[in-house]
Tab-separated table of C-alpha atoms and ligand atoms in Angstrom:
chain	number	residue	atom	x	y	z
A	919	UNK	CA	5.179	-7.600	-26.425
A	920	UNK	CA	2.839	-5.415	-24.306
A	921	UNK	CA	4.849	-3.000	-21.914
A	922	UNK	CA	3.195	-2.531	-18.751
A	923	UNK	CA	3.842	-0.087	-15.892
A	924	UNK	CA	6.462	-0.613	-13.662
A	925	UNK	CA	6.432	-2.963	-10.663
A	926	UNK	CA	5.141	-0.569	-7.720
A	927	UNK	CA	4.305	2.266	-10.030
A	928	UNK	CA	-0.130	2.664	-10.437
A	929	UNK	CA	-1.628	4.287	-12.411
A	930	UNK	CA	-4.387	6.708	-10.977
A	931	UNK	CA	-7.357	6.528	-13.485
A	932	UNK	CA	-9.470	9.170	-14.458
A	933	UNK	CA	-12.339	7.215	-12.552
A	934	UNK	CA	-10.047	7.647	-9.466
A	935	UNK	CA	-9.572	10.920	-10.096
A	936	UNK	CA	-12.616	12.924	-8.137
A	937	UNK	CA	-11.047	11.525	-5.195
A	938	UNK	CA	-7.531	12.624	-5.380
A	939	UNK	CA	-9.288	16.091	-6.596
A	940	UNK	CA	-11.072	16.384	-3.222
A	941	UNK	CA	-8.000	15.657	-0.974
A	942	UNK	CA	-5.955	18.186	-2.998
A	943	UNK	CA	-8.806	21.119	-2.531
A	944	UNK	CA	-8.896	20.615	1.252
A	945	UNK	CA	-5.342	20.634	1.516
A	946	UNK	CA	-5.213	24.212	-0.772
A	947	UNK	CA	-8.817	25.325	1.378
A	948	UNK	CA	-7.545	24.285	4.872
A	949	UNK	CA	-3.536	25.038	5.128
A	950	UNK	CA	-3.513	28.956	4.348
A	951	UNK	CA	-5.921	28.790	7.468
A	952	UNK	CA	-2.910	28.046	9.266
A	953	UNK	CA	-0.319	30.128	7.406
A	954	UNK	CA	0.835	27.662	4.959
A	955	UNK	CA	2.204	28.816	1.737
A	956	UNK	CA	2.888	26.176	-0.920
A	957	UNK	CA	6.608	24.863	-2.255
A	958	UNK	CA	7.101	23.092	-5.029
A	959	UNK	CA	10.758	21.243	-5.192
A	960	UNK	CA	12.357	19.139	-7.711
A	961	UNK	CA	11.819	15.345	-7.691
A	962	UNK	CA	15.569	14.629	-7.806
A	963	UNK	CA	18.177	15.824	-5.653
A	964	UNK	CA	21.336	14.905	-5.129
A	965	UNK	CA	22.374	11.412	-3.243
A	966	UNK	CA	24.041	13.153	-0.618
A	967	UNK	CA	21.222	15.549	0.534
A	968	UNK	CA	19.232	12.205	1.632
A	969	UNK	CA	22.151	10.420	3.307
A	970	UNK	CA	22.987	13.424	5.370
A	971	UNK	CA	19.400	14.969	6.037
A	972	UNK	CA	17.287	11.397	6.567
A	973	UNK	CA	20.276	9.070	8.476
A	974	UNK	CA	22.647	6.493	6.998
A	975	UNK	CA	21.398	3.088	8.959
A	976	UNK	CA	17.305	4.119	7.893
A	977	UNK	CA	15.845	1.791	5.995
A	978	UNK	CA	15.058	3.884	3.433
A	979	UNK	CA	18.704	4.961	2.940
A	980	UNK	CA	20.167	1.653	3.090
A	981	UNK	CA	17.665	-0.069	1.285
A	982	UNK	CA	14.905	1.689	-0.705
A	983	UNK	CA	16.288	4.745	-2.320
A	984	UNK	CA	16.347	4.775	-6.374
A	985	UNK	CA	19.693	6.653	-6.830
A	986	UNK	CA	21.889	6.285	-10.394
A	987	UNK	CA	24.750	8.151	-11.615
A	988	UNK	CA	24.599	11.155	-13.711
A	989	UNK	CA	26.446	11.724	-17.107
A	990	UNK	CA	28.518	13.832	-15.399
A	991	UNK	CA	29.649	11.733	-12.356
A	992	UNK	CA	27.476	12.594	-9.662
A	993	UNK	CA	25.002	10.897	-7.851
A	994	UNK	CA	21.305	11.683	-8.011
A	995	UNK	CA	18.199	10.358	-6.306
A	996	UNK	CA	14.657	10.182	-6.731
A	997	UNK	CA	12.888	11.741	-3.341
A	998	UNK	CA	11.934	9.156	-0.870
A	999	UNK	CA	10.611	12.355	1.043
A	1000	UNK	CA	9.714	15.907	0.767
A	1001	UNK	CA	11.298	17.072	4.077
A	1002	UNK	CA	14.910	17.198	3.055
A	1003	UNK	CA	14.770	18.328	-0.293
A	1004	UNK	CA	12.203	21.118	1.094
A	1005	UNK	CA	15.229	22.255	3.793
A	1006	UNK	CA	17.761	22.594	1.087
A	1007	UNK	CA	15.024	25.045	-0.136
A	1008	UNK	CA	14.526	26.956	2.316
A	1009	UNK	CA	18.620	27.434	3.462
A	1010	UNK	CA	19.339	27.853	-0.569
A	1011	UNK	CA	16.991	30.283	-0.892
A	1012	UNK	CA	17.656	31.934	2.660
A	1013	UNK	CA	13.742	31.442	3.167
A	1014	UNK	CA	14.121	31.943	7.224
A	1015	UNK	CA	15.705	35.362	6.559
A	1016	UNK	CA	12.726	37.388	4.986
A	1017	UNK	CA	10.308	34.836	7.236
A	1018	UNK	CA	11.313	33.669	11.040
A	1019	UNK	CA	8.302	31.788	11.123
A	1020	UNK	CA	7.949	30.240	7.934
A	1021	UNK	CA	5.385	27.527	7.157
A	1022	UNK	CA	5.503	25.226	4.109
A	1023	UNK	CA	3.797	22.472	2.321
A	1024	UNK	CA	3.733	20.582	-0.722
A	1025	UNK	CA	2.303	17.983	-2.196
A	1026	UNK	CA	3.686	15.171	-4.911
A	1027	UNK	CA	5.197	12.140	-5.883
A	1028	UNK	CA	7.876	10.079	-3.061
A	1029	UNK	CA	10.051	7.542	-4.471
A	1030	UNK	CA	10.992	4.111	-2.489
A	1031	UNK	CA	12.051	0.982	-3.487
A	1032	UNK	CA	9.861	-1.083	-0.763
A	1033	UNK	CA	8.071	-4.595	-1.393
A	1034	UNK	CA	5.013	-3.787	-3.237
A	1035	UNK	CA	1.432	-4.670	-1.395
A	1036	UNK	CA	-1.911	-2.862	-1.057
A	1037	UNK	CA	-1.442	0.329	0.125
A	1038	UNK	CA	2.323	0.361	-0.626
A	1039	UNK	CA	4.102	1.461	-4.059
A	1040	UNK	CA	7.155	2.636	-5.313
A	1041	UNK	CA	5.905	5.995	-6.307
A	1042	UNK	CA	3.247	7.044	-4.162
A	1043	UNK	CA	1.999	10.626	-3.187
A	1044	UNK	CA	2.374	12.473	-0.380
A	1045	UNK	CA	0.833	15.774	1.122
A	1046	UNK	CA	3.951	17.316	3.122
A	1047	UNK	CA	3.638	20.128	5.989
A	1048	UNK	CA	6.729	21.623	7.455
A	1049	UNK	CA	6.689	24.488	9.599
A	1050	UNK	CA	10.276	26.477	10.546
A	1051	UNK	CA	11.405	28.684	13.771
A	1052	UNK	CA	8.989	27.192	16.491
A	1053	UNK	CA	10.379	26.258	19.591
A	1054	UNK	CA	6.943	26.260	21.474
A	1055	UNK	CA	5.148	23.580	21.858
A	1056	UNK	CA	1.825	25.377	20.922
A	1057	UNK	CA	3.134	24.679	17.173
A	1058	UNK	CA	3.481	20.523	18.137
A	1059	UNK	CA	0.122	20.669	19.220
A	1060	UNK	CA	-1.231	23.452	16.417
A	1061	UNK	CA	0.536	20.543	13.826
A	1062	UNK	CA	-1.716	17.586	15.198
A	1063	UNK	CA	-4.424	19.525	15.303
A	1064	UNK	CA	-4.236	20.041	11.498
A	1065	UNK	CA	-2.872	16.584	10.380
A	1066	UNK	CA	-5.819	15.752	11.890
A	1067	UNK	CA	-7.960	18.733	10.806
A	1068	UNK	CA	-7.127	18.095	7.199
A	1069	UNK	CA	-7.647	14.262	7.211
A	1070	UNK	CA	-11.518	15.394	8.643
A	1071	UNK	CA	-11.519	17.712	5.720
A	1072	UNK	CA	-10.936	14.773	3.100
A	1073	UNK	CA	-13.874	13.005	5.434
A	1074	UNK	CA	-11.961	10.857	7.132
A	1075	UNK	CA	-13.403	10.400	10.492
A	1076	UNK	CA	-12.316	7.049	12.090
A	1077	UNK	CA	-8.399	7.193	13.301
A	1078	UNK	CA	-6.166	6.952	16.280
A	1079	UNK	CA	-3.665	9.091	16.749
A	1080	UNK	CA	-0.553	7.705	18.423
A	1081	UNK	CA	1.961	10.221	20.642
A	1082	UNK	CA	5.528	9.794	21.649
A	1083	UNK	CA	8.609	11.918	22.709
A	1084	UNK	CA	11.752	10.929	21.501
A	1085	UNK	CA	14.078	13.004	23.267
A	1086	UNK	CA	16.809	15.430	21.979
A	1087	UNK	CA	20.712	15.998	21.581
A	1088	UNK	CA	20.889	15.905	25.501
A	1089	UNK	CA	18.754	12.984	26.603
A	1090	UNK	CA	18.488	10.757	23.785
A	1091	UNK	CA	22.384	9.518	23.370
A	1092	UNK	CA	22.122	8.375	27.352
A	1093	UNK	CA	19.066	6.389	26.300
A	1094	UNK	CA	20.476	4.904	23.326
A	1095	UNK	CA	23.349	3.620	25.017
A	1096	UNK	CA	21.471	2.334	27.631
A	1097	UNK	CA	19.280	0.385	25.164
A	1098	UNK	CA	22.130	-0.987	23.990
A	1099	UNK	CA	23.411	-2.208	26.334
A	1100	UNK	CA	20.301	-4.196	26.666
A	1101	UNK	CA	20.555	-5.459	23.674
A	1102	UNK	CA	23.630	-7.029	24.036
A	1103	UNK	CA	21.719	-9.605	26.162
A	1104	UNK	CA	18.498	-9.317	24.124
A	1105	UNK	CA	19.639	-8.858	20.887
A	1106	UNK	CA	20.926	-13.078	20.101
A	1107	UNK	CA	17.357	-14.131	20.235
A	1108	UNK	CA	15.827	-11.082	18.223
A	1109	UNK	CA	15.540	-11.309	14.137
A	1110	UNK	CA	18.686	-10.753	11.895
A	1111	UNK	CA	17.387	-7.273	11.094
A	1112	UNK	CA	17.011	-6.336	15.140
A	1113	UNK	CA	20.988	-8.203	15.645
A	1114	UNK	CA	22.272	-5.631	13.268
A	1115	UNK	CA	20.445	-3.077	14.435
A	1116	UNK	CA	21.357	-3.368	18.192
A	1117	UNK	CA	24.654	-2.468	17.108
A	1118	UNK	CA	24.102	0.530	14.191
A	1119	UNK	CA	21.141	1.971	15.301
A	1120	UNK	CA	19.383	0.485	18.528
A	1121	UNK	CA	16.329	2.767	18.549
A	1122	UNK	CA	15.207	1.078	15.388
A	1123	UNK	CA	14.957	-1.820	17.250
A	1124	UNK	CA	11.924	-0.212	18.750
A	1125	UNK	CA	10.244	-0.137	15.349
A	1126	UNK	CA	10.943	-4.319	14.724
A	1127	UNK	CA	7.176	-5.881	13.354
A	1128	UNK	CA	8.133	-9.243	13.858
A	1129	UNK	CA	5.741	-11.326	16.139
A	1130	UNK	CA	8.576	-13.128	17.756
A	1131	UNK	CA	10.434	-10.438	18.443
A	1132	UNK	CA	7.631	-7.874	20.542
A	1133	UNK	CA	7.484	-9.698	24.000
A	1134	UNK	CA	11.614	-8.768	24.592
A	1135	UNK	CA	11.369	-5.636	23.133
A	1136	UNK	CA	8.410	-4.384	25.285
A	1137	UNK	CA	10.804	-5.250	28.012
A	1138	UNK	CA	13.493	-2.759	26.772
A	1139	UNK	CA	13.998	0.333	28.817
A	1140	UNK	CA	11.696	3.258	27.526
A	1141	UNK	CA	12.749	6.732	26.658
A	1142	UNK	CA	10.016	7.966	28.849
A	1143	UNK	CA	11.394	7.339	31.647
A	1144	UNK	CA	15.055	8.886	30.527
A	1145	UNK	CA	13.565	12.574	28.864
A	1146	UNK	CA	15.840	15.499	30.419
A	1147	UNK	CA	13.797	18.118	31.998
A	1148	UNK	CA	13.432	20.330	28.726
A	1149	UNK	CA	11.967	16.927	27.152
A	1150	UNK	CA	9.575	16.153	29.444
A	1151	UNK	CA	8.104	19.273	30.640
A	1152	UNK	CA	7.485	20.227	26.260
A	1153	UNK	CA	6.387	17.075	26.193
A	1154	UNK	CA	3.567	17.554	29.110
A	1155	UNK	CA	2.845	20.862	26.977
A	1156	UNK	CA	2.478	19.250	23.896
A	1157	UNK	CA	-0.279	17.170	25.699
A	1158	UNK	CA	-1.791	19.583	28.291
A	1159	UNK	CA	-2.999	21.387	24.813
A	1160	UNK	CA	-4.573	18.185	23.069
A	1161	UNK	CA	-6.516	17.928	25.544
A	1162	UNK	CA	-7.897	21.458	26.117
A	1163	UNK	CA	-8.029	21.096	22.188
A	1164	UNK	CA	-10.090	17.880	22.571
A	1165	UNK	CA	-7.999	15.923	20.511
A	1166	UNK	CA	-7.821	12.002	21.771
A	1167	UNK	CA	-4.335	10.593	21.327
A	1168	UNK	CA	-2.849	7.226	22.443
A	1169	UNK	CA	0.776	7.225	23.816
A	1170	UNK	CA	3.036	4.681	22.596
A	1171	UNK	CA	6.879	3.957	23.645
A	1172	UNK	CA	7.970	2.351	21.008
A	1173	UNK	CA	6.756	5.213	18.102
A	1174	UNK	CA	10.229	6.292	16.620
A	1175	UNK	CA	9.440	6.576	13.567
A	1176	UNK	CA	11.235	5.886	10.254
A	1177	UNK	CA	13.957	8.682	9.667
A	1178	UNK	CA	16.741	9.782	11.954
A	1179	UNK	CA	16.376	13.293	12.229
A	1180	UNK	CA	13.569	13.315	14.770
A	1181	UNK	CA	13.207	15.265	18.153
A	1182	UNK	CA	11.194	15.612	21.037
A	1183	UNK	CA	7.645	15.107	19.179
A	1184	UNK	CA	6.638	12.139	16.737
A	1185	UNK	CA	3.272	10.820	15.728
A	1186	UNK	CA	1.399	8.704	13.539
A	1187	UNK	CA	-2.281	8.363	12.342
A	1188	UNK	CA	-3.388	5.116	12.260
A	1189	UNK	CA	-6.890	3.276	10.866
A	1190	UNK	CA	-7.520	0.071	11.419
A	1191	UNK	CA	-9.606	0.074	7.891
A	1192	UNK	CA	-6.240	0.058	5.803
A	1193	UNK	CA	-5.489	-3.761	7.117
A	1194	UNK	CA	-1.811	-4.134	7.473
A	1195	UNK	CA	0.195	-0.794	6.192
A	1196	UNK	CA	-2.094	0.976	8.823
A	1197	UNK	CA	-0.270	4.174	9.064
A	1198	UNK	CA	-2.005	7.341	7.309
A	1199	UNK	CA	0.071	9.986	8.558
A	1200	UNK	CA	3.446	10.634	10.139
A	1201	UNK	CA	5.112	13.264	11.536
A	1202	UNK	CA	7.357	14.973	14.452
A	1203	UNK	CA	10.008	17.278	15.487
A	1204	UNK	CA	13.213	17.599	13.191
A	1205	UNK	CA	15.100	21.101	15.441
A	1206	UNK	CA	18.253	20.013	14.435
A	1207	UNK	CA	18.010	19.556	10.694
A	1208	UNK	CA	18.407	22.469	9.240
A	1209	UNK	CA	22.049	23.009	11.220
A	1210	UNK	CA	23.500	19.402	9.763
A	1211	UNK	CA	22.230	20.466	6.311
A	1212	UNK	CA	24.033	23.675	6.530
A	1213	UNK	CA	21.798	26.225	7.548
A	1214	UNK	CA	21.152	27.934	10.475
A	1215	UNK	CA	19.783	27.013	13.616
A	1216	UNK	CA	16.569	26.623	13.242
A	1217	UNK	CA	13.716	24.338	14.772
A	1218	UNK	CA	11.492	22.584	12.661
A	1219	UNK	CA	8.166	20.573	12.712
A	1220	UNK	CA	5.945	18.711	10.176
A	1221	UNK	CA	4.093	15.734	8.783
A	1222	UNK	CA	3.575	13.496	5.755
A	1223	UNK	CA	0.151	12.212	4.263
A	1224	UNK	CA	0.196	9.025	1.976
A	1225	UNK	CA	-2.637	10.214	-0.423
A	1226	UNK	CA	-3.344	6.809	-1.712
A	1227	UNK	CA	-4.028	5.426	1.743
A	1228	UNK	CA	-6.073	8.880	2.160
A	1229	UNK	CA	-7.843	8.566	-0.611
A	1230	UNK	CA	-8.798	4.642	0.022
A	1231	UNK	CA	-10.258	5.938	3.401
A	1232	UNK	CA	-11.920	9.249	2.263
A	1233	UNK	CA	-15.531	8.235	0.552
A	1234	UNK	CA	-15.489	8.406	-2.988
A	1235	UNK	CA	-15.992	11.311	-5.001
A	1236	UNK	CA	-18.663	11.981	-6.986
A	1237	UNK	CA	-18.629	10.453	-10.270
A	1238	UNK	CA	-18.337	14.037	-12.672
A	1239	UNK	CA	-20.839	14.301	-15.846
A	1240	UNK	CA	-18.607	14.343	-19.044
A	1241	UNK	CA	-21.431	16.673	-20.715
A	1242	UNK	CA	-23.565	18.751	-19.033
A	1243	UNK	CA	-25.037	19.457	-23.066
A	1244	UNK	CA	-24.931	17.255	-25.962
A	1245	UNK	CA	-25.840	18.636	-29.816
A	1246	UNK	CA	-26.848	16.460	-32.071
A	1247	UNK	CA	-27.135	18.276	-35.401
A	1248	UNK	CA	-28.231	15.590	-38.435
A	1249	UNK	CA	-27.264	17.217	-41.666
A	1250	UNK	CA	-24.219	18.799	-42.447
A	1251	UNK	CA	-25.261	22.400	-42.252
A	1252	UNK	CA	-26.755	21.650	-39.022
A	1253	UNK	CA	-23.581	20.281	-38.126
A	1254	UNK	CA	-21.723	23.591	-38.705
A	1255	UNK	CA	-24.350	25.164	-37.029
A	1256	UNK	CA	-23.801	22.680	-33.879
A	1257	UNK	CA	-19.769	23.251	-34.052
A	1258	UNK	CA	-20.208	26.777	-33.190
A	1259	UNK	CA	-22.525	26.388	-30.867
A	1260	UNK	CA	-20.917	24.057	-28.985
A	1261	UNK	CA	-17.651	26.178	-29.165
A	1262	UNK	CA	-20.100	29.105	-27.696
A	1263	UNK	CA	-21.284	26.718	-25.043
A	1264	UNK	CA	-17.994	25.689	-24.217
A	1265	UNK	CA	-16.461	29.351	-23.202
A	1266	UNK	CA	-19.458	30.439	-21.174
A	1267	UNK	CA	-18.431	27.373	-18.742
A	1268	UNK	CA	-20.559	24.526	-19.982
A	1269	UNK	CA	-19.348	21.125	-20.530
A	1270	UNK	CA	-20.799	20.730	-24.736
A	1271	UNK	CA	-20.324	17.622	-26.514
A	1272	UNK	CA	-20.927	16.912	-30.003
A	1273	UNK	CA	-20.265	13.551	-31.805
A	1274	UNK	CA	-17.661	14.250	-34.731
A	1275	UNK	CA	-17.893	11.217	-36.024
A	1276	UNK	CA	-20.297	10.584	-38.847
A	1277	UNK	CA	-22.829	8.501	-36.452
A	1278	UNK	CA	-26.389	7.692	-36.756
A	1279	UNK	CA	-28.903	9.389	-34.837
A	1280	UNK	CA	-29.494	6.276	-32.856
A	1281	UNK	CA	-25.892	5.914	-32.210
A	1282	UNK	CA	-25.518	9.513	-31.238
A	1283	UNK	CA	-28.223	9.683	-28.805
A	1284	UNK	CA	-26.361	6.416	-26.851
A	1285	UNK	CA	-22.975	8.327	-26.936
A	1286	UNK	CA	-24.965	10.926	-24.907
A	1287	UNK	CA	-26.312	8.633	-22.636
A	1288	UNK	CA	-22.730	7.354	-21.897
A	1289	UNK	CA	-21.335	10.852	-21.397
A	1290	UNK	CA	-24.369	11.211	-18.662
A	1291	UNK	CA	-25.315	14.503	-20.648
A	1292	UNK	CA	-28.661	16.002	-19.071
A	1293	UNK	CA	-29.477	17.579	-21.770
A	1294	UNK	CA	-29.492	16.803	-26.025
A	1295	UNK	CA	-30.537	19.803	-28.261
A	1296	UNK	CA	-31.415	18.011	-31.742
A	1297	UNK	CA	-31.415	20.260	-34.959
A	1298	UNK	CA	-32.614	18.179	-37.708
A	1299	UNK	CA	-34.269	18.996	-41.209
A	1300	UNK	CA	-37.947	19.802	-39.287
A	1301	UNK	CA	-36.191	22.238	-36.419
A	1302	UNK	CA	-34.072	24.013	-39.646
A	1303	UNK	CA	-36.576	24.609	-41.355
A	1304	UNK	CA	-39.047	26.232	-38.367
A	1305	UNK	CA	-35.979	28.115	-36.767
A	1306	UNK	CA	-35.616	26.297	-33.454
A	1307	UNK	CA	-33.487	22.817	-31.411
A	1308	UNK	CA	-35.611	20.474	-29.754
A	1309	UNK	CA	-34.154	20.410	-26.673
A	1310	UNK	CA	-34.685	17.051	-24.578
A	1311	UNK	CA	-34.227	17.394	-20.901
A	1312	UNK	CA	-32.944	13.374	-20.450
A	1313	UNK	CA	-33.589	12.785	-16.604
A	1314	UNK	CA	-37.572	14.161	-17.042
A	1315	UNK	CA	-37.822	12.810	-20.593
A	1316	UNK	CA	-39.451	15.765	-21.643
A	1317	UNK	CA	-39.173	17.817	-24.583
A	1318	UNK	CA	-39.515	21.441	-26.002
A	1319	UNK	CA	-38.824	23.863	-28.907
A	1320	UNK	CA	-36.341	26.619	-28.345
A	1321	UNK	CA	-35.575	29.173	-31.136
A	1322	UNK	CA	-32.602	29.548	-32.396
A	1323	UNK	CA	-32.194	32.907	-31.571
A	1324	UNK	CA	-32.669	31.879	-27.783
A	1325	UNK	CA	-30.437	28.841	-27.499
A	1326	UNK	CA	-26.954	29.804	-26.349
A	1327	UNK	CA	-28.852	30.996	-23.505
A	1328	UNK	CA	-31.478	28.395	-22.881
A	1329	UNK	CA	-28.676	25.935	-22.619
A	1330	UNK	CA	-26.147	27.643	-20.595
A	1331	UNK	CA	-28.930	28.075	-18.085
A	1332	UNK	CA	-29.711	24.188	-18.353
A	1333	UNK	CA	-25.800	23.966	-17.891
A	1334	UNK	CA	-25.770	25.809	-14.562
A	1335	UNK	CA	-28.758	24.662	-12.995
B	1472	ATP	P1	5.072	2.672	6.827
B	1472	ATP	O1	5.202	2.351	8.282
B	1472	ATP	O2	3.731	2.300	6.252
B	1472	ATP	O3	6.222	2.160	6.015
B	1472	ATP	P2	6.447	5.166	6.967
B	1472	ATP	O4	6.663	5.380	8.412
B	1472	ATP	O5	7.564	4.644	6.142
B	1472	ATP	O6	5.130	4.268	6.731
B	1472	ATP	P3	6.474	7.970	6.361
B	1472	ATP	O7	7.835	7.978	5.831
B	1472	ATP	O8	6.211	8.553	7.684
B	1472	ATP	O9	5.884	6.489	6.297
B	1472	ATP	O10	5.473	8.627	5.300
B	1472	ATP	C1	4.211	9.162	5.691
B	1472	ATP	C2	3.073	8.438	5.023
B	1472	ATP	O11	3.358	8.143	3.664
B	1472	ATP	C3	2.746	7.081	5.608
B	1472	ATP	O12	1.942	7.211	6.735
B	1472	ATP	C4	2.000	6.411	4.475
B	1472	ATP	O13	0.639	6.818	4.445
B	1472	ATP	C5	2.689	6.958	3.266
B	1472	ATP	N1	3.652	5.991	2.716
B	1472	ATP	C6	4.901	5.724	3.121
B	1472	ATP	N2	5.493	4.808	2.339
B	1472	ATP	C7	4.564	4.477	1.387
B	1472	ATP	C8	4.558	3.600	0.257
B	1472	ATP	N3	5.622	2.866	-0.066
B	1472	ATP	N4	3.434	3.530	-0.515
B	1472	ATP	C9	2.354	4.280	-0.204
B	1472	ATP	N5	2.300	5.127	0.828
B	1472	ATP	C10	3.393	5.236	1.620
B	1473	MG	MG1	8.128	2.785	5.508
């Protein structure tokens, strides 16, 4: 029987490859601009960290998490996302102490158990941001400005960026309950997953996709009009910058995002080229976080790229040459002759190819072809015995002698240029 991958799981093929490459390097060129140092953290963690740090009734805890129980008794889980596992981090490793302002990212493989479409897996990458100790809203705006920086720097030009304040520890419980309370009359004509909701978690209501569903909903009080002074005036702040940064955005209500711990802040980039999981980017305010998970009081800010919706929207990468020289030595001394060569070739930085199989000429020549080599140095019986390679430049089809004392550096030349 042939085993095949996993439901949700892809595989990212080495033709796929340049891309992911190019979204990587402007992520390690453009984030030290900004004062980001990279963290790497472990794939698993334990159950706990993700009911406490992302919020019991989120979909992702009640539904899509991959947990299973260690030898040992515990409970571990795969990451669903980078943001809690990078807090326990930072307060294990008292991070904040030798740096008040410290500023994080990673990048890597998230882990949810979600219905499997284009542009939605079960392991899927993201590039993760999270900055610590900023109150100010300079750092919201500074945040946007590079979500949106760095998805310019993978060449992705066409987006909308969507705005929303979600309110805090002082405003937001007022709101809630006032929502639902409006549920209770709404909520018997909403879908089964807004019913429970109303009662467990009403803001998710907000979030509901159902067609049915959006003409009540619009009609539910907004937590616009409810943001405590602190809220509102961070919030005109956050905005007042955009614009004197020049940075379009369109506000939207209802933008609450998928995880509990959010404050003040959230956003989303969205492109309408993805077709129905349109969301590139997410991201927002988390100032509380760090407290619940144990550490100290700390603010925190941050956002989440889904690299294989990134890399669908960047433009391809260039296809890479697999040789940059092929040898083709016909005889066997000329083959020994061609190994070390091509070993020679190889640590001055060129890509050399030879053909180790025992392969005629004719064969040879269309393995080069294949590997897109742009050049083939031939050493046959003739070239031996004179002291030289013909060396065949394949793009001009032309041809020339080069002695053998002279070929190491012909060809790394013809390598470079
Ligand atoms: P969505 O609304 O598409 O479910 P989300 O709000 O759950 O997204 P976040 O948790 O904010 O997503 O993660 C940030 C980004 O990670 C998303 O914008 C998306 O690009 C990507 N992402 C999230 N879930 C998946 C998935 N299952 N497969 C591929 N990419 C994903
Ligand atoms: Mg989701």
């Amino acid at each position: 029987m042939k085993i095949q991958a996993v439901r949700g799981a892809r595989d990212i093929l080495p033709d796929e490859i340049p891309a992911w490459h190019r979204i990587e390097r402007a992520a390690l060129s453009l984030f030290p601009r900004y004062g980001y140092r990279e963290i790497r953290t472990p794939v698993f963690e334990e159950t706990d960290l993700f009911a406490r740090g992302i919020g019991a009734e989120t979909d992702i805890v009640a539904k899509e998490m991959y947990t299973f129980a260690d030898k040992d008794g515990g409970s571990l889980t795969l990451r669903p996302e980078a943001t809690a596992g990078i807090v326990r981090a930072v307060i294990e490793h008292n991070l904040m102490n030798a740096d008040p302002a410290l500023k994080v990212w990673a990048v890597g493989p998230m882990f949810r158990r979600e219905r499997p479409q284009k542009g939605r897996y079960r392991q899927f990458y993201q590039v993760d941001v999270e900055a610590f100790g900023f109150t100010s809203p300079t750092i919201d705006a500074e945040t946007i400005e590079l979500a949106l920086g760095y998805l310019e720097a993978c060449g992705v030009l066409q987006h909308e960026l969507v705005l929303n304040s979600v309110g805090d520890r002082h405003c937001r419980p007022a709101y809630v309950e006032r929502l639902r309370e409006s549920l209770r009359k709404l909520a018997p004509s909403l879908c089964g997953d807004c019913r429970r909701r109303a009662e467990t978690n009403p803001l998710r209501v907000l979030d509901c996709k159902v067609p049915e569903d959006q003409a009540a909903i619009d009609t539910l009080p907004r937590i616009a009009d409810h943001l405590c002074a602190d809220c509102s005036s961070h919030f005109a702040e956050v905005r007042r910058q955009l614009d004197l940064l020049g940075i379009p955005y369109r506000l939207d209500h209802r933008l609450v995002r998928g995880l509990d711990y959010y404050v003040r802040t959230t956003f989303e980039v969205t492109s309408d080229r993805l077709g129905a999981q349109s969301s590139v980017l997410g991201g927002g305010r988390y100032d509380g976080l760090v407290r619940d998970l144990g550490g100290p009081d700390v603010a925190g800010i941050g956002f989440a790229v889904g690299m294989e919706r990134l890399a669908l929207l960047a433009p391809p990468g260039e296809t890479e040459t697999r040789a940059d020289v092929f040898l083709l030595p016909v005889g066997k001394g000329a083959f020994d002759r061609a190994l070390v060569l091509q070993r020679e070739l190889r640590r001055a930085g060129a890509r050399a190819m030879l053909d180790p199989e025992d392969r005629s000429f004719k064969a040879r020549m269309k393995l080069a072809d294949r590997l897109g080599a742009r050049v083939v140095a031939i050493l046959g019986d003739d070239e031996m015995a004179r002291g030289v390679w013909t060396v065949r430049d394949m793009a001009r089809s032309e041809q020339e002698d080069v002695p053998e004392e002279r070929i190491l550096e012909h060809l790394k030349e013809k390598a470079n240029g």
